[in-house]
XYZ file of C-alpha atoms in Angstrom:
436
model
C -49.820 -36.769 31.303
C -46.817 -34.660 30.546
C -47.814 -32.462 27.588
C -46.017 -30.564 24.920
C -48.682 -27.868 25.267
C -47.629 -25.386 27.945
C -49.931 -23.437 30.223
C -48.786 -20.567 32.404
C -49.309 -20.650 36.142
C -50.024 -17.287 37.742
C -48.628 -16.489 41.141
C -45.990 -19.220 41.317
C -42.262 -19.222 40.580
C -39.648 -16.485 40.756
C -36.382 -15.750 38.991
C -33.415 -17.474 40.611
C -29.702 -17.614 39.871
C -28.707 -20.907 38.320
C -25.288 -22.484 38.688
C -23.311 -24.493 36.180
C -23.224 -28.244 36.683
C -20.681 -30.934 36.068
C -19.760 -31.557 32.449
C -21.215 -34.640 30.783
C -18.798 -37.447 30.161
C -20.366 -38.375 26.826
C -20.481 -36.513 23.551
C -23.177 -33.868 23.911
C -24.375 -30.532 22.694
C -22.653 -28.429 25.335
C -23.405 -25.087 26.899
C -21.333 -22.201 25.504
C -17.800 -22.098 26.875
C -17.618 -20.333 30.208
C -21.381 -19.899 30.424
C -23.480 -20.877 33.415
C -26.396 -23.221 32.769
C -28.874 -20.442 33.366
C -31.878 -19.635 31.203
C -31.956 -16.239 29.533
C -33.913 -13.707 31.556
C -37.537 -13.887 30.437
C -40.574 -12.129 31.864
C -42.961 -15.047 31.418
C -43.996 -17.069 34.496
C -42.954 -20.590 35.363
C -44.346 -23.336 33.184
C -45.702 -26.830 33.538
C -45.844 -29.200 30.570
C -49.082 -31.062 29.908
C -49.922 -33.622 27.244
C -52.741 -32.902 24.840
C -54.779 -35.624 26.565
C -54.571 -33.997 29.999
C -55.078 -30.509 28.626
C -58.237 -31.678 26.853
C -59.900 -31.802 30.289
C -59.738 -28.004 30.605
C -63.305 -26.743 30.765
C -64.764 -30.167 31.652
C -66.396 -29.611 35.042
C -69.055 -32.330 35.368
C -68.508 -36.070 35.765
C -70.185 -36.722 32.409
C -67.918 -34.221 30.649
C -64.805 -35.719 32.245
C -65.852 -39.258 31.302
C -66.308 -38.074 27.715
C -62.795 -36.587 27.739
C -61.406 -39.817 29.180
C -63.216 -41.824 26.491
C -61.719 -39.638 23.781
C -58.201 -39.871 25.198
C -58.366 -43.622 25.658
C -59.938 -44.391 22.275
C -56.596 -44.103 20.510
C -54.779 -46.354 22.973
C -54.305 -50.106 22.702
C -55.292 -52.535 25.409
C -52.185 -52.203 27.558
C -53.104 -55.180 29.708
C -53.061 -57.406 26.609
C -50.016 -55.783 25.032
C -47.908 -56.321 28.162
C -49.388 -59.770 28.904
C -50.800 -58.681 32.245
C -53.928 -60.698 31.481
C -51.903 -63.902 31.796
C -51.218 -62.935 35.400
C -54.866 -62.024 35.972
C -55.795 -65.544 34.895
C -53.525 -66.791 37.683
C -55.278 -64.591 40.232
C -52.598 -61.866 40.194
C -54.643 -58.682 39.731
C -53.020 -56.419 42.313
C -55.510 -57.477 44.977
C -54.445 -56.410 48.457
C -51.962 -53.818 47.146
C -52.061 -50.023 47.038
C -50.577 -47.728 44.405
C -50.507 -43.942 44.645
C -50.397 -41.192 42.064
C -48.829 -37.991 43.421
C -50.330 -34.933 41.721
C -51.044 -31.247 42.167
C -54.722 -30.420 42.825
C -56.005 -33.882 41.819
C -59.656 -34.439 40.908
C -62.272 -34.696 43.661
C -64.582 -36.414 41.150
C -62.058 -39.061 40.161
C -63.922 -42.005 41.717
C -67.200 -41.119 40.004
C -65.389 -40.545 36.706
C -63.556 -43.837 36.998
C -66.701 -45.789 37.979
C -68.763 -44.410 35.093
C -65.959 -45.081 32.650
C -65.494 -48.622 33.965
C -69.206 -49.385 33.809
C -69.498 -48.254 30.192
C -66.496 -50.376 29.202
C -67.350 -53.536 31.122
C -64.529 -53.070 33.617
C -64.598 -53.703 37.352
C -65.048 -50.599 39.528
C -61.848 -49.095 40.896
C -61.107 -48.711 44.589
C -60.002 -45.063 44.640
C -59.310 -42.830 47.638
C -58.378 -39.138 47.511
C -56.038 -37.746 50.185
C -54.796 -34.206 50.799
C -51.713 -34.853 52.969
C -50.113 -31.423 52.421
C -53.152 -29.318 53.243
C -56.564 -28.521 51.820
C -56.568 -28.428 48.025
C -58.285 -25.354 46.564
C -61.017 -25.533 43.963
C -59.958 -24.774 40.411
C -62.043 -21.594 40.467
C -60.692 -20.262 43.784
C -58.895 -16.893 43.796
C -55.201 -17.190 42.958
C -55.592 -20.570 41.237
C -54.956 -20.819 37.506
C -58.152 -22.605 36.492
C -56.854 -24.114 33.268
C -53.740 -25.542 34.944
C -55.800 -26.925 37.818
C -58.251 -28.602 35.438
C -55.400 -30.043 33.380
C -54.012 -31.579 36.587
C -57.472 -33.090 37.057
C -57.133 -34.662 33.631
C -53.678 -35.930 34.563
C -55.185 -37.501 37.662
C -57.991 -39.257 35.779
C -55.554 -40.582 33.178
C -53.040 -41.793 35.803
C -55.750 -43.693 37.657
C -56.938 -45.225 34.388
C -53.424 -46.443 33.535
C -52.983 -48.025 36.962
C -56.398 -49.675 36.841
C -55.699 -50.962 33.325
C -52.719 -52.970 34.545
C -53.800 -53.869 38.099
C -57.623 -53.873 38.315
C -57.561 -55.355 41.809
C -55.287 -52.739 43.353
C -56.440 -49.902 45.564
C -55.469 -46.520 44.115
C -54.713 -43.439 46.204
C -54.706 -39.966 44.700
C -52.367 -37.880 46.878
C -53.279 -34.312 45.903
C -51.213 -31.294 46.892
C -52.404 -27.656 47.072
C -49.586 -25.957 45.132
C -48.992 -26.412 41.404
C -45.698 -28.132 40.584
C -44.063 -26.033 37.890
C -40.299 -25.582 37.492
C -37.619 -25.357 40.160
C -38.641 -25.896 43.782
C -42.197 -24.604 43.352
C -44.663 -27.260 44.496
C -42.028 -29.878 45.286
C -41.842 -29.397 49.097
C -45.583 -30.126 49.231
C -45.021 -33.203 47.074
C -42.287 -34.509 49.380
C -44.450 -33.801 52.438
C -47.086 -36.029 50.849
C -44.495 -38.781 50.345
C -43.587 -38.564 54.038
C -47.250 -38.745 55.035
C -47.790 -41.878 52.939
C -44.653 -43.422 54.442
C -45.411 -42.537 58.052
C -48.951 -43.905 57.896
C -47.973 -47.007 55.877
C -50.582 -46.268 53.233
C -49.008 -47.406 49.970
C -46.748 -49.921 48.267
C -45.900 -47.920 45.135
C -45.804 -44.172 44.396
C -45.995 -42.884 40.821
C -44.725 -39.366 40.043
C -45.828 -37.949 36.688
C -44.051 -34.623 36.996
C -40.588 -33.171 36.729
C -38.430 -30.085 36.510
C -35.134 -29.503 34.735
C -32.118 -29.882 37.028
C -30.777 -26.533 35.770
C -33.850 -24.802 37.202
C -32.776 -25.298 40.820
C -30.502 -22.792 42.630
C -27.692 -25.340 42.307
C -27.358 -29.019 41.512
C -26.471 -29.682 45.152
C -29.697 -28.021 46.301
C -31.774 -30.661 44.526
C -30.623 -33.213 47.066
C -32.421 -31.354 49.869
C -35.550 -33.058 48.497
C -34.067 -36.543 48.860
C -34.797 -37.352 52.534
C -38.505 -38.043 51.910
C -37.666 -40.380 49.025
C -34.995 -42.090 51.106
C -37.405 -42.637 53.996
C -40.014 -44.068 51.633
C -37.489 -46.420 50.050
C -36.274 -47.562 53.487
C -39.907 -48.330 54.361
C -40.161 -50.614 51.320
C -42.113 -48.262 49.056
C -41.175 -48.448 45.381
C -41.153 -45.112 43.560
C -41.427 -44.565 39.835
C -41.120 -41.326 37.860
C -41.601 -40.084 34.309
C -38.428 -39.323 32.351
C -39.926 -36.240 30.683
C -41.217 -35.235 27.255
C -38.574 -32.840 25.964
C -36.207 -35.404 24.510
C -32.625 -34.768 25.668
C -33.413 -31.211 26.787
C -35.912 -29.508 29.110
C -37.867 -26.330 29.751
C -36.506 -23.084 31.114
C -37.482 -21.877 34.561
C -39.051 -18.784 33.014
C -40.494 -18.247 29.584
C -41.165 -20.593 26.660
C -38.566 -22.838 25.096
C -36.003 -25.447 26.079
C -32.288 -25.383 26.845
C -30.099 -25.602 23.719
C -28.062 -28.461 25.170
C -28.611 -31.728 27.020
C -30.232 -31.582 30.444
C -32.057 -34.019 32.724
C -35.218 -33.807 34.820
C -35.812 -34.382 38.550
C -37.129 -36.646 40.135
C -36.351 -38.760 37.058
C -32.619 -38.289 37.720
C -32.879 -39.310 41.373
C -31.354 -42.742 42.150
C -34.127 -43.366 44.688
C -36.660 -43.854 41.892
C -37.127 -46.150 38.912
C -37.500 -43.903 35.890
C -39.760 -44.666 32.948
C -39.066 -43.722 29.362
C -41.719 -43.710 26.649
C -42.229 -46.172 23.798
C -44.814 -46.684 21.083
C -46.775 -49.915 20.787
C -47.642 -51.200 17.301
C -50.558 -53.626 17.601
C -53.302 -55.120 15.476
C -56.978 -55.205 16.507
C -56.318 -58.268 18.669
C -53.503 -56.666 20.612
C -50.763 -58.598 18.798
C -47.603 -56.648 17.973
C -47.221 -55.905 14.275
C -43.645 -54.744 14.836
C -41.357 -54.153 17.814
C -41.848 -51.159 20.103
C -39.787 -48.060 19.360
C -39.105 -44.791 21.149
C -41.644 -41.993 21.287
C -40.233 -39.352 18.942
C -40.914 -35.850 17.662
C -41.819 -36.931 14.137
C -44.672 -39.190 15.256
C -45.847 -37.477 18.430
C -44.631 -33.892 18.478
C -42.345 -34.645 21.426
C -39.561 -37.030 22.361
C -39.231 -39.125 25.481
C -36.837 -37.831 28.092
C -33.473 -39.560 28.390
C -30.021 -38.495 29.408
C -27.505 -38.090 32.190
C -27.890 -36.295 35.482
C -25.546 -33.468 36.451
C -26.602 -33.718 40.101
C -26.334 -37.427 40.889
C -23.281 -39.627 40.479
C -23.673 -43.028 38.895
C -25.189 -45.372 41.527
C -23.353 -48.632 42.116
C -26.127 -50.653 40.498
C -25.368 -48.894 37.182
C -21.694 -49.863 37.243
C -22.418 -52.755 34.900
C -23.482 -50.340 32.144
C -20.820 -47.655 32.685
C -19.039 -48.527 29.435
C -22.316 -47.970 27.593
C -23.163 -44.638 29.214
C -19.558 -43.467 29.179
C -20.341 -41.366 32.215
C -19.761 -41.186 35.942
C -23.281 -39.781 36.369
C -26.716 -41.398 36.792
C -28.316 -42.343 33.475
C -32.068 -42.363 32.820
C -34.531 -43.918 32.076
C -34.208 -47.377 33.632
C -37.067 -49.062 31.748
C -39.782 -47.932 29.329
C -43.478 -48.414 28.629
C -46.051 -46.871 26.328
C -45.834 -43.096 26.358
C -47.719 -41.732 23.363
C -49.558 -39.478 25.827
C -46.244 -38.566 27.465
C -44.009 -40.449 29.864
C -46.430 -39.604 32.647
C -48.472 -42.334 30.968
C -45.513 -44.714 31.230
C -44.966 -44.222 34.977
C -48.490 -45.172 36.174
C -48.553 -48.114 33.749
C -45.377 -49.461 35.336
C -46.758 -48.701 38.791
C -49.625 -51.038 37.872
C -47.145 -53.740 36.855
C -45.402 -53.305 40.208
C -48.732 -53.708 42.018
C -48.992 -57.148 40.419
C -45.493 -57.909 41.694
C -46.358 -56.717 45.217
C -49.263 -59.181 45.314
C -47.095 -61.992 43.942
C -44.414 -61.120 46.505
C -46.923 -61.024 49.385
C -45.414 -57.725 50.439
C -43.605 -54.544 49.450
C -40.789 -54.617 46.894
C -38.674 -51.646 47.967
C -35.985 -50.315 45.645
C -36.001 -52.504 42.515
C -33.162 -50.867 40.569
C -30.355 -53.091 41.923
C -32.298 -56.200 40.864
C -33.222 -54.640 37.519
C -29.617 -53.824 36.632
C -27.755 -56.786 38.066
C -30.189 -59.685 37.687
C -33.043 -58.947 35.286
C -31.705 -56.677 32.560
C -28.725 -58.871 31.639
C -31.048 -61.886 31.208
C -33.213 -60.074 28.681
C -36.299 -61.946 27.476
C -35.761 -64.743 29.995
C -36.528 -62.174 32.724
C -39.366 -60.484 30.840
C -37.214 -57.663 29.448
C -38.212 -56.777 25.885
C -35.423 -54.956 24.070
C -36.124 -51.645 22.327
C -33.635 -51.109 19.514
C -35.242 -48.439 17.303
C -35.527 -44.663 17.612
C -33.814 -41.698 19.210
C -35.045 -38.780 21.280
C -33.429 -35.818 19.524
C -35.532 -32.681 19.837
C -35.429 -28.907 19.418
C -32.058 -29.034 17.684
C -30.420 -30.958 20.538
C -28.819 -34.275 19.625
C -30.415 -37.054 21.638
C -29.721 -40.671 22.448
C -30.327 -43.688 20.225
C -31.892 -47.028 21.110
C -29.627 -50.027 20.549
C -29.468 -53.738 21.407
C -29.281 -54.344 25.133
C -29.106 -51.483 27.611
C -28.960 -47.958 26.175
C -29.427 -44.461 27.578
C -32.453 -43.854 25.351
C -34.727 -46.659 26.608
C -32.900 -48.119 29.582
C -33.260 -51.894 29.459
C -36.227 -51.663 27.073
C -39.782 -52.561 28.011
C -41.473 -55.526 29.728
C -43.534 -58.663 29.270
C -45.365 -58.495 32.609
C -46.200 -62.207 32.646
C -42.476 -63.039 32.811
C -41.135 -59.844 34.395
C -43.327 -60.004 37.512
C -42.305 -63.502 38.691
C -38.702 -62.807 37.681
C -38.660 -59.605 39.750
C -40.109 -61.360 42.773
C -37.474 -64.099 42.497
C -34.667 -61.567 42.040
C -35.629 -59.746 45.243
C -35.140 -62.880 47.352
């Protein structure tokens, strides 16, 4: 999951000239007058952010060691299926059976099925139906020449955690791990391989939902317009009925430089979170007792409690899509706002995305078919109905971080949490109804 700990990737990334983007239409910490939105020149290589949970898998090479790491990471988490009322749907036979969800990752974990099966057996869970694909070419071993071993192993941890989140919400769903051979870092590095994998999944009709637990700051591309060269694969997937979800990021209202440590000193957004083709997940904190009952309402993941803040903000690359017109007075911007919805993200918002992908698998089964793009229904039919549509408002917290003023949760829709979070038992049937 997306970590605050950073690990360098050798051999990937290069300095590029960055161009200034459109000004935000809301009050923000702005770039210096007349300055381009470029990072200061730094000699350090490109970076990828990992959560402490994913990074804990570094050095774990056997199935037993990886299961132990998964046990440790999961021990601090609540029962998400209970917290989000997914079990009520299970009792109605809605478990995700007959559906397929995919996690799109660099490197993956070729032991993921064994890890997942051993973990499930020791916790009294059903075995997971997991398949590993390498649609963008053969994935190297973590110890191969030219591969940063620690980064590769952390991606393996990300993979195991993503699969666990999906299985926790939709135990009947098939899970595909689409592993790519190039580490996704910052800028374009690794993203063409990711989009090739999306096209492969679309062409061969292999999945209903794709979860993307990665991202790179919009400022780290050659220009904001250049980001859109990655859109065709997402557009083809959406046209084919595939629903895509992405993590909003773990740097609060800012994001990491292309080169070197540190974040931009003003508000930025992350891609693919900013892309209108995807539903973007922010991160919240659950507060539950031993029985899974909420002791207080969910609030935003924040620096004080977790060492990082959930990503939220406004794109500089993508104009406000028509389905966000109903909240334009709230965002005060002509640009795309993110996230759209939120779920638990104490291990980073790359925990939130696969959790929501699991919820969508339940909806695919209930719908007897693919859902396609859900954002128009979310913004025009579900969000405004609130609790009646399974939308649970998040009204506490803000995502300020690293000296950059963030966004604050408030009643109803807000930039910080989107529409809030979900009660799956109500949200799933409401979503299915809204799509028809």
